[in-house]
Amino acid sequence: SQPIDAWHRPLVDAAAADVLLILGDWERAAVHAENGWTTSGAGSAVWAPRFAMLSIVIAVEQTLDAMARQETVDIHGTIERLQERIDTIEPARGGVRSPPLTVDGNAHLAYARASLTRLTGAEPDTWAVAADAFEQIADTWFVLSARLGEAEAAVATGETARAATALQEAQRHASALKALPLLDAIAALARQSRLSLEAPPPAVMTKHSMDELGLTPREAEVLALVAVGHTNREIGESLYISEKTASVHVSNILRKLSVTSRVDAAAIAQRLSDG
């Protein structure tokens, strides 16, 4: 094999860590994630968030495995160490101005924060933020991984309707992607939590419900598609509008419903449906 130059090194480490993470090979994935962090991550607005995310996801998995084996784990020390890694790349942290993050960097950092909540306590909203951030850069795998994390956290907090909606959305898109590891994880969580993967019928709202929520007829149509897990792109294709226009409609709907996530909006739509 040929030596890898400094420019290609982070690409190789990131790709290897990604693949090994999907395969569940935490030990080898950790080697590449840590190598990327130490050789490329420091001070890089592009690589620091990605390698922080990878190293945190892997460390969380290793910690949870160790806890499952009833091994002695310094959980507080682990959380502190991983949080410090996030803190080093957050812009304007502690009064020190850090380089602004890219859109990709923001998504990776959001996923890192969400992953850490698997040790600190279930936070469905943090996972929803990560899913929305990855949707902006059209990274379907991590969108679905974050939705799965949202569903798992929602189960833990007793938000079963939210968990079911997030699982159904993840399952529908993972099936289209033929993402077998994700489908296996989705099915396992559905079995453990006794949630159905069958999507509910499309929500059809009455005029009274629309008026009560202050929604326009077009927003009601968009909300019905949100309720069955459609992305902004799919909403645009269904209603013959641009993805950007669909995104504006979704933002307006979330504001009018006083919710922060699409899953919460979908739950409201299903509750008020006459179908």
PDB file of C-alpha atoms in Angstrom:
ATOM      1  CA  SER A   1       0.000   0.000   0.000  1.00  0.00           C
ATOM      2  CA  GLN A   2       1.058   3.571  -0.688  1.00  0.00           C
ATOM      3  CA  PRO A   3       1.598   6.157   2.056  1.00  0.00           C
ATOM      4  CA  ILE A   4      -1.303   8.582   2.559  1.00  0.00           C
ATOM      5  CA  ASP A   5      -0.543  12.284   2.284  1.00  0.00           C
ATOM      6  CA  ALA A   6      -1.743  14.827   4.839  1.00  0.00           C
ATOM      7  CA  TRP A   7      -4.577  16.110   2.621  1.00  0.00           C
ATOM      8  CA  HIS A   8      -6.132  12.654   2.131  1.00  0.00           C
ATOM      9  CA  ARG A   9      -5.494  11.390   5.681  1.00  0.00           C
ATOM     10  CA  PRO A  10      -8.650  12.872   7.256  1.00  0.00           C
ATOM     11  CA  LEU A  11     -10.764  11.627   4.345  1.00  0.00           C
ATOM     12  CA  VAL A  12      -9.491   8.080   4.896  1.00  0.00           C
ATOM     13  CA  ASP A  13      -9.902   8.250   8.680  1.00  0.00           C
ATOM     14  CA  ALA A  14     -13.434   9.672   8.453  1.00  0.00           C
ATOM     15  CA  ALA A  15     -14.557   7.114   5.866  1.00  0.00           C
ATOM     16  CA  ALA A  16     -13.024   4.218   7.785  1.00  0.00           C
ATOM     17  CA  ALA A  17     -14.579   5.352  11.064  1.00  0.00           C
ATOM     18  CA  ASP A  18     -17.984   5.725   9.369  1.00  0.00           C
ATOM     19  CA  VAL A  19     -17.900   2.219   7.884  1.00  0.00           C
ATOM     20  CA  LEU A  20     -16.583   0.549  11.037  1.00  0.00           C
ATOM     21  CA  LEU A  21     -19.193   2.373  13.107  1.00  0.00           C
ATOM     22  CA  ILE A  22     -21.960   1.011  10.892  1.00  0.00           C
ATOM     23  CA  LEU A  23     -20.446  -2.474  11.220  1.00  0.00           C
ATOM     24  CA  GLY A  24     -20.362  -2.145  15.010  1.00  0.00           C
ATOM     25  CA  ASP A  25     -16.577  -2.488  15.211  1.00  0.00           C
ATOM     26  CA  TRP A  26     -16.151   0.133  17.951  1.00  0.00           C
ATOM     27  CA  GLU A  27     -12.507  -0.612  18.709  1.00  0.00           C
ATOM     28  CA  ARG A  28     -11.168  -0.125  15.188  1.00  0.00           C
ATOM     29  CA  ALA A  29     -13.564   2.748  14.515  1.00  0.00           C
ATOM     30  CA  ALA A  30     -12.218   4.511  17.608  1.00  0.00           C
ATOM     31  CA  VAL A  31      -8.655   4.274  16.304  1.00  0.00           C
ATOM     32  CA  HIS A  32      -9.542   6.145  13.115  1.00  0.00           C
ATOM     33  CA  ALA A  33     -11.758   8.676  14.903  1.00  0.00           C
ATOM     34  CA  GLU A  34      -9.053   9.513  17.455  1.00  0.00           C
ATOM     35  CA  ASN A  35      -6.371   9.638  14.781  1.00  0.00           C
ATOM     36  CA  GLY A  36      -8.506  12.064  12.783  1.00  0.00           C
ATOM     37  CA  TRP A  37      -9.149  14.186  15.865  1.00  0.00           C
ATOM     38  CA  THR A  38      -5.470  14.459  16.834  1.00  0.00           C
ATOM     39  CA  THR A  39      -3.997  14.923  13.348  1.00  0.00           C
ATOM     40  CA  SER A  40      -6.716  16.881  11.525  1.00  0.00           C
ATOM     41  CA  GLY A  41      -9.392  17.981  13.947  1.00  0.00           C
ATOM     42  CA  ALA A  42      -7.692  20.590  16.076  1.00  0.00           C
ATOM     43  CA  GLY A  43      -8.566  24.074  14.860  1.00  0.00           C
ATOM     44  CA  SER A  44     -10.359  22.875  11.730  1.00  0.00           C
ATOM     45  CA  ALA A  45     -13.913  24.146  11.278  1.00  0.00           C
ATOM     46  CA  VAL A  46     -14.426  21.325   8.757  1.00  0.00           C
ATOM     47  CA  TRP A  47     -12.875  18.305  10.468  1.00  0.00           C
ATOM     48  CA  ALA A  48     -13.128  19.061  14.189  1.00  0.00           C
ATOM     49  CA  PRO A  49     -16.937  18.675  14.391  1.00  0.00           C
ATOM     50  CA  ARG A  50     -16.924  15.510  12.301  1.00  0.00           C
ATOM     51  CA  PHE A  51     -14.212  13.737  14.266  1.00  0.00           C
ATOM     52  CA  ALA A  52     -15.701  14.966  17.543  1.00  0.00           C
ATOM     53  CA  MET A  53     -19.027  13.450  16.505  1.00  0.00           C
ATOM     54  CA  LEU A  54     -17.463  10.156  15.454  1.00  0.00           C
ATOM     55  CA  SER A  55     -15.338   9.818  18.578  1.00  0.00           C
ATOM     56  CA  ILE A  56     -18.267  10.675  20.860  1.00  0.00           C
ATOM     57  CA  VAL A  57     -20.687   8.273  19.141  1.00  0.00           C
ATOM     58  CA  ILE A  58     -18.132   5.480  19.401  1.00  0.00           C
ATOM     59  CA  ALA A  59     -17.224   6.259  23.020  1.00  0.00           C
ATOM     60  CA  VAL A  60     -20.906   6.251  23.988  1.00  0.00           C
ATOM     61  CA  GLU A  61     -21.422   2.858  22.326  1.00  0.00           C
ATOM     62  CA  GLN A  62     -18.367   1.437  24.105  1.00  0.00           C
ATOM     63  CA  THR A  63     -19.566   2.826  27.430  1.00  0.00           C
ATOM     64  CA  LEU A  64     -23.066   1.401  27.016  1.00  0.00           C
ATOM     65  CA  ASP A  65     -21.615  -1.989  26.064  1.00  0.00           C
ATOM     66  CA  ALA A  66     -19.397  -1.957  29.149  1.00  0.00           C
ATOM     67  CA  MET A  67     -22.349  -1.046  31.366  1.00  0.00           C
ATOM     68  CA  ALA A  68     -24.392  -3.869  29.803  1.00  0.00           C
ATOM     69  CA  ARG A  69     -21.582  -6.282  30.720  1.00  0.00           C
ATOM     70  CA  GLN A  70     -21.774  -4.881  34.270  1.00  0.00           C
ATOM     71  CA  GLU A  71     -18.208  -3.646  34.118  1.00  0.00           C
ATOM     72  CA  THR A  72     -17.043  -0.785  36.310  1.00  0.00           C
ATOM     73  CA  VAL A  73     -17.423   2.423  34.304  1.00  0.00           C
ATOM     74  CA  ASP A  74     -16.420   5.950  35.248  1.00  0.00           C
ATOM     75  CA  ILE A  75     -19.598   7.356  33.740  1.00  0.00           C
ATOM     76  CA  HIS A  76     -19.139  10.879  35.112  1.00  0.00           C
ATOM     77  CA  GLY A  77     -15.527  11.025  33.947  1.00  0.00           C
ATOM     78  CA  THR A  78     -16.544   9.803  30.492  1.00  0.00           C
ATOM     79  CA  ILE A  79     -19.307  12.389  30.197  1.00  0.00           C
ATOM     80  CA  GLU A  80     -16.950  15.158  31.299  1.00  0.00           C
ATOM     81  CA  ARG A  81     -14.273  14.100  28.807  1.00  0.00           C
ATOM     82  CA  LEU A  82     -16.732  13.938  25.904  1.00  0.00           C
ATOM     83  CA  GLN A  83     -18.372  17.235  26.855  1.00  0.00           C
ATOM     84  CA  GLU A  84     -14.943  18.904  26.872  1.00  0.00           C
ATOM     85  CA  ARG A  85     -14.451  17.760  23.299  1.00  0.00           C
ATOM     86  CA  ILE A  86     -17.706  19.408  22.286  1.00  0.00           C
ATOM     87  CA  ASP A  87     -16.815  22.549  24.219  1.00  0.00           C
ATOM     88  CA  THR A  88     -13.523  22.976  22.378  1.00  0.00           C
ATOM     89  CA  ILE A  89     -15.251  23.435  19.032  1.00  0.00           C
ATOM     90  CA  GLU A  90     -18.376  25.378  19.973  1.00  0.00           C
ATOM     91  CA  PRO A  91     -18.165  28.930  18.545  1.00  0.00           C
ATOM     92  CA  ALA A  92     -17.625  31.768  21.041  1.00  0.00           C
ATOM     93  CA  ARG A  93     -17.221  29.331  23.923  1.00  0.00           C
ATOM     94  CA  GLY A  94     -16.055  30.954  27.151  1.00  0.00           C
ATOM     95  CA  GLY A  95     -15.626  34.338  25.503  1.00  0.00           C
ATOM     96  CA  VAL A  96     -13.072  33.017  22.993  1.00  0.00           C
ATOM     97  CA  ARG A  97     -14.131  33.467  19.402  1.00  0.00           C
ATOM     98  CA  SER A  98     -13.770  30.196  17.514  1.00  0.00           C
ATOM     99  CA  PRO A  99     -13.933  29.874  13.720  1.00  0.00           C
ATOM    100  CA  PRO A 100     -17.543  29.796  12.491  1.00  0.00           C
ATOM    101  CA  LEU A 101     -18.775  26.299  11.729  1.00  0.00           C
ATOM    102  CA  THR A 102     -19.920  25.176   8.310  1.00  0.00           C
ATOM    103  CA  VAL A 103     -23.449  23.834   7.770  1.00  0.00           C
ATOM    104  CA  ASP A 104     -21.931  20.343   7.848  1.00  0.00           C
ATOM    105  CA  GLY A 105     -20.053  21.229  11.030  1.00  0.00           C
ATOM    106  CA  ASN A 106     -23.227  22.379  12.748  1.00  0.00           C
ATOM    107  CA  ALA A 107     -24.903  19.080  11.847  1.00  0.00           C
ATOM    108  CA  HIS A 108     -22.004  17.015  13.164  1.00  0.00           C
ATOM    109  CA  LEU A 109     -21.876  19.024  16.381  1.00  0.00           C
ATOM    110  CA  ALA A 110     -25.657  18.654  16.853  1.00  0.00           C
ATOM    111  CA  TYR A 111     -25.339  14.878  16.483  1.00  0.00           C
ATOM    112  CA  ALA A 112     -22.437  14.817  18.943  1.00  0.00           C
ATOM    113  CA  ARG A 113     -24.567  16.641  21.529  1.00  0.00           C
ATOM    114  CA  ALA A 114     -27.470  14.270  20.916  1.00  0.00           C
ATOM    115  CA  SER A 115     -25.268  11.192  21.240  1.00  0.00           C
ATOM    116  CA  LEU A 116     -23.984  12.357  24.611  1.00  0.00           C
ATOM    117  CA  THR A 117     -27.567  12.458  25.933  1.00  0.00           C
ATOM    118  CA  ARG A 118     -27.592   8.659  25.772  1.00  0.00           C
ATOM    119  CA  LEU A 119     -25.391   8.870  28.872  1.00  0.00           C
ATOM    120  CA  THR A 120     -26.712  12.057  30.492  1.00  0.00           C
ATOM    121  CA  GLY A 121     -30.470  11.497  30.072  1.00  0.00           C
ATOM    122  CA  ALA A 122     -32.988  11.113  27.265  1.00  0.00           C
ATOM    123  CA  GLU A 123     -33.651  14.310  25.256  1.00  0.00           C
ATOM    124  CA  PRO A 124     -35.869  13.732  22.196  1.00  0.00           C
ATOM    125  CA  ASP A 125     -35.672  17.402  21.191  1.00  0.00           C
ATOM    126  CA  THR A 126     -31.872  17.279  20.956  1.00  0.00           C
ATOM    127  CA  TRP A 127     -32.127  14.342  18.550  1.00  0.00           C
ATOM    128  CA  ALA A 128     -34.784  16.189  16.516  1.00  0.00           C
ATOM    129  CA  VAL A 129     -32.415  19.157  16.145  1.00  0.00           C
ATOM    130  CA  ALA A 130     -29.706  16.802  14.866  1.00  0.00           C
ATOM    131  CA  ALA A 131     -32.101  15.180  12.372  1.00  0.00           C
ATOM    132  CA  ASP A 132     -33.188  18.566  11.032  1.00  0.00           C
ATOM    133  CA  ALA A 133     -29.555  19.687  10.744  1.00  0.00           C
ATOM    134  CA  PHE A 134     -28.613  16.649   8.665  1.00  0.00           C
ATOM    135  CA  GLU A 135     -31.704  17.090   6.527  1.00  0.00           C
ATOM    136  CA  GLN A 136     -30.303  20.471   5.511  1.00  0.00           C
ATOM    137  CA  ILE A 137     -27.245  18.778   4.009  1.00  0.00           C
ATOM    138  CA  ALA A 138     -29.242  15.825   2.611  1.00  0.00           C
ATOM    139  CA  ASP A 139     -27.331  13.188   4.593  1.00  0.00           C
ATOM    140  CA  THR A 140     -30.089  10.597   4.740  1.00  0.00           C
ATOM    141  CA  TRP A 141     -28.202   8.039   6.820  1.00  0.00           C
ATOM    142  CA  PHE A 142     -27.627  10.427   9.698  1.00  0.00           C
ATOM    143  CA  VAL A 143     -31.125  11.895   9.396  1.00  0.00           C
ATOM    144  CA  LEU A 144     -32.539   8.420   9.948  1.00  0.00           C
ATOM    145  CA  SER A 145     -30.024   7.603  12.676  1.00  0.00           C
ATOM    146  CA  ALA A 146     -31.080  10.774  14.490  1.00  0.00           C
ATOM    147  CA  ARG A 147     -34.776   9.917  14.076  1.00  0.00           C
ATOM    148  CA  LEU A 148     -34.032   6.513  15.577  1.00  0.00           C
ATOM    149  CA  GLY A 149     -32.278   8.270  18.461  1.00  0.00           C
ATOM    150  CA  GLU A 150     -35.284  10.559  18.850  1.00  0.00           C
ATOM    151  CA  ALA A 151     -37.605   7.553  18.993  1.00  0.00           C
ATOM    152  CA  GLU A 152     -35.444   5.804  21.588  1.00  0.00           C
ATOM    153  CA  ALA A 153     -35.321   8.944  23.734  1.00  0.00           C
ATOM    154  CA  ALA A 154     -39.070   9.481  23.365  1.00  0.00           C
ATOM    155  CA  VAL A 155     -39.705   5.930  24.565  1.00  0.00           C
ATOM    156  CA  ALA A 156     -37.550   6.654  27.608  1.00  0.00           C
ATOM    157  CA  THR A 157     -39.477   9.858  28.399  1.00  0.00           C
ATOM    158  CA  GLY A 158     -42.867   8.201  27.895  1.00  0.00           C
ATOM    159  CA  GLU A 159     -43.732  10.074  24.680  1.00  0.00           C
ATOM    160  CA  THR A 160     -45.019   6.994  22.883  1.00  0.00           C
ATOM    161  CA  ALA A 161     -46.888   8.809  20.097  1.00  0.00           C
ATOM    162  CA  ARG A 162     -43.786  10.783  19.250  1.00  0.00           C
ATOM    163  CA  ALA A 163     -41.649   7.654  19.371  1.00  0.00           C
ATOM    164  CA  ALA A 164     -44.003   5.798  17.028  1.00  0.00           C
ATOM    165  CA  THR A 165     -44.060   8.644  14.500  1.00  0.00           C
ATOM    166  CA  ALA A 166     -40.263   8.982  14.499  1.00  0.00           C
ATOM    167  CA  LEU A 167     -39.839   5.203  14.132  1.00  0.00           C
ATOM    168  CA  GLN A 168     -42.338   5.033  11.271  1.00  0.00           C
ATOM    169  CA  GLU A 169     -40.597   7.863   9.430  1.00  0.00           C
ATOM    170  CA  ALA A 170     -37.197   6.244   9.921  1.00  0.00           C
ATOM    171  CA  GLN A 171     -38.496   2.849   8.812  1.00  0.00           C
ATOM    172  CA  ARG A 172     -40.106   4.208   5.634  1.00  0.00           C
ATOM    173  CA  HIS A 173     -36.977   6.001   4.456  1.00  0.00           C
ATOM    174  CA  ALA A 174     -34.579   3.275   5.607  1.00  0.00           C
ATOM    175  CA  SER A 175     -36.593   0.773   3.552  1.00  0.00           C
ATOM    176  CA  ALA A 176     -36.248   2.971   0.460  1.00  0.00           C
ATOM    177  CA  LEU A 177     -32.528   3.300   1.162  1.00  0.00           C
ATOM    178  CA  LYS A 178     -32.202  -0.466   1.804  1.00  0.00           C
ATOM    179  CA  ALA A 179     -30.224   0.434   4.919  1.00  0.00           C
ATOM    180  CA  LEU A 180     -30.232  -2.985   6.591  1.00  0.00           C
ATOM    181  CA  PRO A 181     -28.351  -2.052   9.806  1.00  0.00           C
ATOM    182  CA  LEU A 182     -30.792   0.802  10.416  1.00  0.00           C
ATOM    183  CA  LEU A 183     -33.795  -1.371   9.607  1.00  0.00           C
ATOM    184  CA  ASP A 184     -32.578  -3.981  12.096  1.00  0.00           C
ATOM    185  CA  ALA A 185     -32.149  -1.323  14.799  1.00  0.00           C
ATOM    186  CA  ILE A 186     -35.577   0.168  14.035  1.00  0.00           C
ATOM    187  CA  ALA A 187     -37.256  -3.243  14.213  1.00  0.00           C
ATOM    188  CA  ALA A 188     -35.462  -4.038  17.491  1.00  0.00           C
ATOM    189  CA  LEU A 189     -36.636  -0.812  19.128  1.00  0.00           C
ATOM    190  CA  ALA A 190     -40.180  -1.389  17.837  1.00  0.00           C
ATOM    191  CA  ARG A 191     -40.201  -4.857  19.422  1.00  0.00           C
ATOM    192  CA  GLN A 192     -38.732  -3.666  22.724  1.00  0.00           C
ATOM    193  CA  SER A 193     -41.131  -0.743  23.024  1.00  0.00           C
ATOM    194  CA  ARG A 194     -44.108  -2.577  21.470  1.00  0.00           C
ATOM    195  CA  LEU A 195     -44.651   0.209  18.949  1.00  0.00           C
ATOM    196  CA  SER A 196     -46.173  -0.351  15.530  1.00  0.00           C
ATOM    197  CA  LEU A 197     -44.202   0.419  12.395  1.00  0.00           C
ATOM    198  CA  GLU A 198     -47.413   0.790  10.410  1.00  0.00           C
ATOM    199  CA  ALA A 199     -47.838   4.426   9.432  1.00  0.00           C
ATOM    200  CA  PRO A 200     -51.160   6.030  10.394  1.00  0.00           C
ATOM    201  CA  PRO A 201     -53.564   7.087   7.628  1.00  0.00           C
ATOM    202  CA  PRO A 202     -52.982  10.582   6.206  1.00  0.00           C
ATOM    203  CA  ALA A 203     -54.312  13.269   8.492  1.00  0.00           C
ATOM    204  CA  VAL A 204     -57.324  15.111   7.079  1.00  0.00           C
ATOM    205  CA  MET A 205     -58.120  18.147   9.157  1.00  0.00           C
ATOM    206  CA  THR A 206     -61.531  19.739   9.468  1.00  0.00           C
ATOM    207  CA  LYS A 207     -62.025  23.416   8.668  1.00  0.00           C
ATOM    208  CA  HIS A 208     -62.735  23.955  12.365  1.00  0.00           C
ATOM    209  CA  SER A 209     -59.364  22.469  13.318  1.00  0.00           C
ATOM    210  CA  MET A 210     -57.572  24.543  10.688  1.00  0.00           C
ATOM    211  CA  ASP A 211     -59.241  27.731  11.897  1.00  0.00           C
ATOM    212  CA  GLU A 212     -58.517  26.861  15.507  1.00  0.00           C
ATOM    213  CA  LEU A 213     -54.817  26.458  14.755  1.00  0.00           C
ATOM    214  CA  GLY A 214     -54.670  29.407  12.372  1.00  0.00           C
ATOM    215  CA  LEU A 215     -53.566  27.279   9.418  1.00  0.00           C
ATOM    216  CA  THR A 216     -54.208  28.114   5.786  1.00  0.00           C
ATOM    217  CA  PRO A 217     -55.545  25.340   3.500  1.00  0.00           C
ATOM    218  CA  ARG A 218     -52.079  25.006   1.950  1.00  0.00           C
ATOM    219  CA  GLU A 219     -50.453  24.709   5.384  1.00  0.00           C
ATOM    220  CA  ALA A 220     -52.987  22.018   6.291  1.00  0.00           C
ATOM    221  CA  GLU A 221     -51.941  20.085   3.166  1.00  0.00           C
ATOM    222  CA  VAL A 222     -48.284  20.441   4.113  1.00  0.00           C
ATOM    223  CA  LEU A 223     -48.998  19.358   7.690  1.00  0.00           C
ATOM    224  CA  ALA A 224     -50.781  16.230   6.435  1.00  0.00           C
ATOM    225  CA  LEU A 225     -47.630  15.268   4.520  1.00  0.00           C
ATOM    226  CA  VAL A 226     -45.408  16.090   7.482  1.00  0.00           C
ATOM    227  CA  ALA A 227     -47.610  13.779   9.566  1.00  0.00           C
ATOM    228  CA  VAL A 228     -46.773  10.785   7.366  1.00  0.00           C
ATOM    229  CA  GLY A 229     -43.051  11.512   7.429  1.00  0.00           C
ATOM    230  CA  HIS A 230     -42.461  13.365   4.172  1.00  0.00           C
ATOM    231  CA  THR A 231     -39.314  15.465   3.842  1.00  0.00           C
ATOM    232  CA  ASN A 232     -39.409  19.027   2.506  1.00  0.00           C
ATOM    233  CA  ARG A 233     -38.273  17.746  -0.875  1.00  0.00           C
ATOM    234  CA  GLU A 234     -41.040  15.136  -0.975  1.00  0.00           C
ATOM    235  CA  ILE A 235     -43.624  17.716   0.123  1.00  0.00           C
ATOM    236  CA  GLY A 236     -42.515  19.983  -2.696  1.00  0.00           C
ATOM    237  CA  GLU A 237     -42.808  17.179  -5.243  1.00  0.00           C
ATOM    238  CA  SER A 238     -46.268  16.177  -3.988  1.00  0.00           C
ATOM    239  CA  LEU A 239     -47.666  19.716  -4.010  1.00  0.00           C
ATOM    240  CA  TYR A 240     -45.734  20.990  -7.057  1.00  0.00           C
ATOM    241  CA  ILE A 241     -43.909  23.645  -5.075  1.00  0.00           C
ATOM    242  CA  SER A 242     -40.203  24.204  -4.504  1.00  0.00           C
ATOM    243  CA  GLU A 243     -38.374  22.578  -1.616  1.00  0.00           C
ATOM    244  CA  LYS A 244     -37.612  26.064  -0.286  1.00  0.00           C
ATOM    245  CA  THR A 245     -41.305  26.990  -0.302  1.00  0.00           C
ATOM    246  CA  ALA A 246     -42.136  23.723   1.462  1.00  0.00           C
ATOM    247  CA  SER A 247     -39.523  24.559   4.091  1.00  0.00           C
ATOM    248  CA  VAL A 248     -41.109  27.984   4.670  1.00  0.00           C
ATOM    249  CA  HIS A 249     -44.537  26.368   5.096  1.00  0.00           C
ATOM    250  CA  VAL A 250     -43.147  23.861   7.602  1.00  0.00           C
ATOM    251  CA  SER A 251     -41.452  26.627   9.598  1.00  0.00           C
ATOM    252  CA  ASN A 252     -44.705  28.610   9.695  1.00  0.00           C
ATOM    253  CA  ILE A 253     -46.629  25.523  10.817  1.00  0.00           C
ATOM    254  CA  LEU A 254     -44.195  24.797  13.665  1.00  0.00           C
ATOM    255  CA  ARG A 255     -44.478  28.412  14.802  1.00  0.00           C
ATOM    256  CA  LYS A 256     -48.286  28.390  14.692  1.00  0.00           C
ATOM    257  CA  LEU A 257     -48.475  25.094  16.563  1.00  0.00           C
ATOM    258  CA  SER A 258     -45.893  26.291  19.131  1.00  0.00           C
ATOM    259  CA  VAL A 259     -43.752  23.185  18.649  1.00  0.00           C
ATOM    260  CA  THR A 260     -40.098  22.757  17.755  1.00  0.00           C
ATOM    261  CA  SER A 261     -40.079  19.499  15.803  1.00  0.00           C
ATOM    262  CA  ARG A 262     -41.877  17.923  12.865  1.00  0.00           C
ATOM    263  CA  VAL A 263     -42.694  14.896  15.014  1.00  0.00           C
ATOM    264  CA  ASP A 264     -44.599  17.049  17.504  1.00  0.00           C
ATOM    265  CA  ALA A 265     -46.456  18.728  14.629  1.00  0.00           C
ATOM    266  CA  ALA A 266     -47.320  15.309  13.204  1.00  0.00           C
ATOM    267  CA  ALA A 267     -48.714  14.175  16.550  1.00  0.00           C
ATOM    268  CA  ILE A 268     -51.007  17.239  16.665  1.00  0.00           C
ATOM    269  CA  ALA A 269     -52.176  16.579  13.103  1.00  0.00           C
ATOM    270  CA  GLN A 270     -53.060  12.971  13.935  1.00  0.00           C
ATOM    271  CA  ARG A 271     -54.947  13.969  17.063  1.00  0.00           C
ATOM    272  CA  LEU A 272     -57.032  16.527  15.171  1.00  0.00           C
ATOM    273  CA  SER A 273     -57.564  14.398  12.076  1.00  0.00           C
ATOM    274  CA  ASP A 274     -61.067  13.481  11.000  1.00  0.00           C
ATOM    275  CA  GLY A 275     -59.782  10.588   8.935  1.00  0.00           C
TER     276      GLY A 275
END
